[in-house]
XYZ file of C-alpha atoms in Angstrom:
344
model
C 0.000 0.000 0.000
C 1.590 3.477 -0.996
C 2.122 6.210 1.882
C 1.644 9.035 0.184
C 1.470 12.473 1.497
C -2.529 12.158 1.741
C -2.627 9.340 4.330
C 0.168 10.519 6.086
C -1.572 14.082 6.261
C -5.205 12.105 7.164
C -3.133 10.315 10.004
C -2.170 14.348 11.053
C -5.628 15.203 11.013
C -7.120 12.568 13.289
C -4.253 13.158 16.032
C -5.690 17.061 15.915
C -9.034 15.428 16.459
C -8.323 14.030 19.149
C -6.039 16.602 20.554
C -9.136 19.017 19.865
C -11.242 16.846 22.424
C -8.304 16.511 24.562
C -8.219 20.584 25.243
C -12.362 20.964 25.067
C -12.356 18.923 27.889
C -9.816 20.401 30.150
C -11.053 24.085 29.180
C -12.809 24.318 32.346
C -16.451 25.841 31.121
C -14.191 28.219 29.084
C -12.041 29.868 31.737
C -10.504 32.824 30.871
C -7.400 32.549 28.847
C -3.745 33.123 30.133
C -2.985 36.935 29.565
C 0.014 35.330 27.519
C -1.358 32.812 25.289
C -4.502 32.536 23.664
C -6.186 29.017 22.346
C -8.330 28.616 19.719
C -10.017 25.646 17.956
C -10.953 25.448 14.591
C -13.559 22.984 12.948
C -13.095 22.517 9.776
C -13.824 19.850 6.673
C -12.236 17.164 5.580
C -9.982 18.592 2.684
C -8.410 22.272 4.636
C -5.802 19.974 6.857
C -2.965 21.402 4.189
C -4.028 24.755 3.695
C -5.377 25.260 7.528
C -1.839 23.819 8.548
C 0.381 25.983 6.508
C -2.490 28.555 7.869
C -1.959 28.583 10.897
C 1.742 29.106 10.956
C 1.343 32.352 9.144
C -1.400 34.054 11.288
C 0.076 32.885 14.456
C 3.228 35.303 13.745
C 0.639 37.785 13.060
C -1.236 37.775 15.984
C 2.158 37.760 18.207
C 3.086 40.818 16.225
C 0.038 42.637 16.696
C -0.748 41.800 20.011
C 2.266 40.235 21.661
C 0.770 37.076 22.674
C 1.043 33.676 21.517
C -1.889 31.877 19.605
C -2.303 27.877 19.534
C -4.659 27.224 17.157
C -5.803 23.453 17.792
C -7.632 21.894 14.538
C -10.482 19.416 13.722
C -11.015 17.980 10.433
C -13.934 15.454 9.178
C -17.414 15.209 7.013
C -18.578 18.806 7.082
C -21.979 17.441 8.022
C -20.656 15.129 10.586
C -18.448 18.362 12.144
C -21.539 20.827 12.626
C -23.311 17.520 14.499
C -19.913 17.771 16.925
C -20.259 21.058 17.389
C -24.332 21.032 18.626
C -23.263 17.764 20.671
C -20.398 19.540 22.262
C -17.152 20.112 20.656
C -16.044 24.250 22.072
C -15.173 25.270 18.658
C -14.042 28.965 18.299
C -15.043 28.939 15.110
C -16.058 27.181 12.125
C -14.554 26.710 8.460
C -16.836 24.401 6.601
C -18.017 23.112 3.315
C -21.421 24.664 2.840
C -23.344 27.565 4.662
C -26.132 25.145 5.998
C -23.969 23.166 8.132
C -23.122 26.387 9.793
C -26.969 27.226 9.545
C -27.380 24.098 11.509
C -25.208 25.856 14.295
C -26.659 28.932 14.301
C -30.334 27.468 15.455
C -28.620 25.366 17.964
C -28.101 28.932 19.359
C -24.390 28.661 19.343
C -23.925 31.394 16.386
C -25.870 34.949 16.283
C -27.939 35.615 12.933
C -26.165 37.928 10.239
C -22.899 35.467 10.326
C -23.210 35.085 6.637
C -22.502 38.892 6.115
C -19.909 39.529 8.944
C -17.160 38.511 6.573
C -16.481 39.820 2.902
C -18.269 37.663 0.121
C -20.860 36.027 2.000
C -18.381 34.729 4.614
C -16.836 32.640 2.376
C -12.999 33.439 2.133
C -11.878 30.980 -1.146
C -14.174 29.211 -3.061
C -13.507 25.572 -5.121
C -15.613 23.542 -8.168
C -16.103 20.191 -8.521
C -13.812 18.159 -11.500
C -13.400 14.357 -12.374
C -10.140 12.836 -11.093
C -9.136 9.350 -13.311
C -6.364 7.349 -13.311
C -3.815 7.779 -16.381
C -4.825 7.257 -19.706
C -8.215 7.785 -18.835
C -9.212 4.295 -20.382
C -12.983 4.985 -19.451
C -12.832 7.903 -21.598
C -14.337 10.108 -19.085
C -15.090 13.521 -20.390
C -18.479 14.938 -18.546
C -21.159 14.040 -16.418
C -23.058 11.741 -19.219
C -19.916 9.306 -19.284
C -20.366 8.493 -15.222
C -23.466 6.819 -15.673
C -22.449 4.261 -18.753
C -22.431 0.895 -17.440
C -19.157 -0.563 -16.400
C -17.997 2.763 -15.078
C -17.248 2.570 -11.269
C -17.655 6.442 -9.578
C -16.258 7.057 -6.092
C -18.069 9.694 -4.567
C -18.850 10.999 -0.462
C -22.296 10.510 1.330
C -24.300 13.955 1.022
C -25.534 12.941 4.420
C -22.291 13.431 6.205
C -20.471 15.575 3.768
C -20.406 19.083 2.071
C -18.318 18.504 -0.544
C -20.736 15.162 -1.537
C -23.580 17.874 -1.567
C -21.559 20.052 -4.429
C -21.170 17.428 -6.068
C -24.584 15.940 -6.489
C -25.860 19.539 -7.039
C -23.603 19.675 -9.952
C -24.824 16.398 -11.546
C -28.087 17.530 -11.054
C -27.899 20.948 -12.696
C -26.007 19.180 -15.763
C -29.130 16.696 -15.936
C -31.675 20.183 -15.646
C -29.933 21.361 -18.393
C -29.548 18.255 -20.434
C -33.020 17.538 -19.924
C -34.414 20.860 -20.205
C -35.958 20.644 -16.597
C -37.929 17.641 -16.842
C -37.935 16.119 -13.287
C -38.320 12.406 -14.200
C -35.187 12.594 -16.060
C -33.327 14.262 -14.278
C -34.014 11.994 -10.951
C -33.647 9.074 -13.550
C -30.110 10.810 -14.686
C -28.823 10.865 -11.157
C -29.990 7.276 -10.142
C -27.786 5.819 -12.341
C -25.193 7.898 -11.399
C -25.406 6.256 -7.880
C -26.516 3.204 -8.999
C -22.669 3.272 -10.317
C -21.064 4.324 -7.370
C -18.713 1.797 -5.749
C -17.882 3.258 -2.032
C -19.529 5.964 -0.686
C -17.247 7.264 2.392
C -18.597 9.940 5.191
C -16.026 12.781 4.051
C -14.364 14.021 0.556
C -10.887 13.288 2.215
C -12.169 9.723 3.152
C -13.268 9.318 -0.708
C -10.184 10.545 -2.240
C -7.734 8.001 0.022
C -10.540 5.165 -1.111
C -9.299 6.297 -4.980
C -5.839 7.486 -4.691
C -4.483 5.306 -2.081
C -6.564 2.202 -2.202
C -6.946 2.042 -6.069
C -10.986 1.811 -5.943
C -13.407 3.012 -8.525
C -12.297 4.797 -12.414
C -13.417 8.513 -11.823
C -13.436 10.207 -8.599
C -16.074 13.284 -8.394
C -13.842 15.397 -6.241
C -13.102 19.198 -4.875
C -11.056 20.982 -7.313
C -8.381 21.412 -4.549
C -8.069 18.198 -4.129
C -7.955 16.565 -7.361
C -4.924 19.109 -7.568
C -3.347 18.155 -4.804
C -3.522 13.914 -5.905
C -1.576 15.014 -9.154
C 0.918 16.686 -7.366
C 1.544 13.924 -5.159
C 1.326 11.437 -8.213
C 1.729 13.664 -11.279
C 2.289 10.239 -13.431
C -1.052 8.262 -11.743
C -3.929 10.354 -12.603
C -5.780 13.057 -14.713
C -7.931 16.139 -14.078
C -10.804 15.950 -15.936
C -13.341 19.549 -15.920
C -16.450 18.550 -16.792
C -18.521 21.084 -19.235
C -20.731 22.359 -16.171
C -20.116 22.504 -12.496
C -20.850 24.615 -9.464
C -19.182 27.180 -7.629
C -18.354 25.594 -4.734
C -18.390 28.279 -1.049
C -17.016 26.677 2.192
C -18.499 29.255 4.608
C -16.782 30.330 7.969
C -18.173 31.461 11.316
C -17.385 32.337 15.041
C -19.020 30.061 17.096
C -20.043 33.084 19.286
C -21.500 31.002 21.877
C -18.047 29.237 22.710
C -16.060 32.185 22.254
C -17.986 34.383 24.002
C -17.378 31.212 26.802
C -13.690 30.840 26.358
C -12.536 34.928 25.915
C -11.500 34.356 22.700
C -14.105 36.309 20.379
C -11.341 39.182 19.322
C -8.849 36.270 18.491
C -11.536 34.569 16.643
C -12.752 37.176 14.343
C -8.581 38.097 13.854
C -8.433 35.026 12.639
C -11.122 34.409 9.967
C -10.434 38.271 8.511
C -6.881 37.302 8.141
C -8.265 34.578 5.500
C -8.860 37.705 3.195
C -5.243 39.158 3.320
C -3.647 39.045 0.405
C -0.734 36.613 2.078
C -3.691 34.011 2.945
C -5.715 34.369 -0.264
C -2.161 33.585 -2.392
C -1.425 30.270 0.596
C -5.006 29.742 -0.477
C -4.212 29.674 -4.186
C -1.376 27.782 -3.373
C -3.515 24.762 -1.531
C -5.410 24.863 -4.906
C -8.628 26.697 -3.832
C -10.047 29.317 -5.425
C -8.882 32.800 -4.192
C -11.986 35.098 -3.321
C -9.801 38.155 -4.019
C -10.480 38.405 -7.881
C -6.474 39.949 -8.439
C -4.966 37.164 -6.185
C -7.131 34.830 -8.124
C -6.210 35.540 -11.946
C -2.472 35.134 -10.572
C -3.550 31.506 -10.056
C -5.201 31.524 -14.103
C -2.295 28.866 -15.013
C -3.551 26.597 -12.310
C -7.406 26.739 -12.349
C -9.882 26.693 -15.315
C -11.560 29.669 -15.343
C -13.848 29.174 -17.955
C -15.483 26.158 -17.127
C -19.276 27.249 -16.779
C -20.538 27.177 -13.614
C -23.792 27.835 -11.422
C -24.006 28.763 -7.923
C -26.054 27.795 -4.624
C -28.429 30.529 -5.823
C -29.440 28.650 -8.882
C -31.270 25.960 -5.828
C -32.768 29.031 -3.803
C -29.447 29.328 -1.212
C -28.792 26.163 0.845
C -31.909 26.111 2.942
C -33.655 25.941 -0.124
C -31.482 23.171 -1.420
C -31.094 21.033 1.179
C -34.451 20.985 2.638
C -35.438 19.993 -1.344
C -32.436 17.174 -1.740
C -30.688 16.198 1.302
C -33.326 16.515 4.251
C -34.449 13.265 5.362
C -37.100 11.512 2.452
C -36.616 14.202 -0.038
C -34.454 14.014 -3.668
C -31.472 12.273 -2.924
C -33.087 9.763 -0.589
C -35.617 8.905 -3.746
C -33.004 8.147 -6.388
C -30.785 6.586 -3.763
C -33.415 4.090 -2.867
C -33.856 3.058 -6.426
C-alpha cells in the first residue's frame, strides 16, 4: 500500500481530532485565557488539513506581532456534516470553516452562532471558493469527459455521502444541474439521470478526504467526483497516476466560515476569533489559499492563479437551488431528492 502524502496528512488530522477533544475537555467551562497565550479551535472539513496547517503558521506570527501574545490554534477535520453535528453535541469550537453555509446554519439554530454570520465577513463569509472536477487514473481508459460518461455501465464512480459531507452535496448539485440542463428541466429525467449515477457508485465514504484516500491510495473506482483542490493536490503527489478531468458544467463551490459566538464568548477568545477568519482575506492568505489549490476570493490574487485553475469552465451557484436552505431541505433533508433516487 503506498504512503503518500494524503494518508500521512489524514493520520495528522485525526491526532488534531483528538487533541481538539483533549483541550475541550480540560477548558474548564471556558475559563478565561492566560494573559500570555490565547487558544483557539478550529472545525473545519475534511480537505483544509494542508491549507489550515500551513495557515496557521502564518497568522500565528501575526497575531504575536500585533498583540504580543502567543496563539495555539488546535484543529479538527472530518465530514462537514458530521463536524456541525460535533459542534451542537459539544465540541467548544471557536469557530467554524466548513463546506457549505447550511452546516453552519445548523449551528446557528442550535443557538451557538448569532444571525447575520453570513454577512460579517467579505463575500458572503466565504474566504476561497472551489468547483467540482473528475479525477481518473492515467490514460483515462474509461474515456471520461463529462457528467453523461459516469453513468455508462461498467464505469465505477467514487463519490462521499451527502448525508455526512459538504463537498458530496456540491457534487450531487452539480450532476443535477447538468441533468436540468440536459433535460431541459424535466424532473423524471433528471431523478432518472442521477440514479444511475449512484446506482454506479462503488464506495460511498462519510467525508471528501475519506473518498479521495478510497481512490488514490486504495486504487478503488475509475473517476473520482472530487473538490477541485483536491484533485490538484492527488496530481501533485502522483503527477504520473492520474488526470484532471473539468467537466462542461459545475458549481461554484463556497465553504463558509463562522465564530461560534457562543463558545467564544465562553472561552474569551471572540477578538482572536474574528482576527483570525479576517486574516483569511489578506492578500498573504488568499495567495497560501491559491497555493492549496482553492479558489482565491480576491479576484487579483485569483487571476495570478489563471495557469492553475480553469476559469472558464461554466458554472452555477447555490443561488441557482434558492441558497442552501432551499437546497437542502429539497435534496438532502431526510425523504426528499437524494433519498428517492438513492433508494432506487
Amino acid at each position: 500500500m503506498k504512503k503518500g502524502l494524503l494518508k500521512k496528512l489524514t493520520a495528522i488530522g485525526m491526532t488534531a481530532m483528538v487533541l481538539a477533544g483533549s483541550l475541550a475537555g480540560c477548558q474548564d467551562g471556558g475559563a478565561a485565557q492566560d494573559s500570555d497565550t490565547v487558544t483557539l479551535t478550529n472545525v473545519s472539513y475534511d480537505p483544509t488539513r494542508e491549507f489550515y496547517e500551513a495557515f496557521n503558521k502564518i497568522f500565528a506570527e501575526h497575531y504575536q506581532e500585533e498583540t504580543g501574545k502567543t496563539i495555539e490554534i488546535t484543529q479538527s477535520h472530518g465530514g462537514s456534516g458530521s463536524q456541525a453535528r460535533s459542534v451542537i453535541e459539544g465540541n467548544e469550537a471557536d469557530v467554524v470553516t466548513l463546506a457549505l453555509a447550511h452546516d453552519i446554519t445548523l449551528i446557528e439554530e442550535a443557538g451557538l452562532i448569532e444571525p447575520g454570520w453570513l454577512e460579517e465577513f467579505e463575500e458572503n463569509s466565504a474566504p476561497y471558493t472551489s468547483t467540482i472536477v473528475f479525477l481518473v487514473r492515467k490514460g483515462n481508459e474509461k474515456n471520461i469527459s463529462d457528467w453523461d460518461d459516469l453513468i455508462t455501465e461498467g464505469v465505477s464512480v467514487i463519490t462521499p455521502d451527502p448525508k455526512s459531507s459538504g463537498g458530496a452535496c456540491w457534487n450531487f448539485l452539480a450532476a443535477w444541474y447538468y441533468a436540468d440542463r440536459k433535460f431541459g428541466g424535466d424532473e423524471t429525467a433528471m431523478k432518472d439521470f442521477t440514479a444511475s449515477l449512484y446506482d454506479n457508485v462503488l464506495v460511498m465514504d462519510s467525508g471528501a478526504r475519506g473518498s479521495t484516500t478510497t481512490f488514490v491510495e486504495n486504487g478503488q473506482g475509475d473517476v473520482l467526483i472530487a473538490w477541485e483542490n483536491e484533485a490538484l493536490l492527488a496530481l501533485q503527489e502522483y503527477p504520473d497516476e492520474f488526470e484532471l478531468v473539468t467537466p462542461s458544467i459545475s458549481i461554484l463551490a463556497e465553504p463558509s466560515v463562522a465564530i461560534v459566538d457562543e463558545n467564544a464568548d465562553k472561552n474569551a477568545t471572540q477578538e482572536a476569533a474574528k482576527e483570525y477568519l479576517s486574516f483569511l482575506y489578506t492578500e498573504e492568505a488568499q495567495r497560501l489559499a491559491g497555493e492549496n489549490f482553492y479558489r482565491p476570493s480576491n479576484e487579483a490574487v485569483l487571476q495570478e492563479f489563471s495557469d492553475v485553475f480553469d476559469l472558464d469552465v461554466e458554472l452555477c451557484t447555490i443561488d441557482d437551488f434558492g441558497g442552501w436552505d432551499q437546497a437542502y431541505a429539497d435534496f438532502f433533508a431526510d425523504d426528499t431528492i437524494f433519498d428517492e433516487i438513492y433508494n432506487q
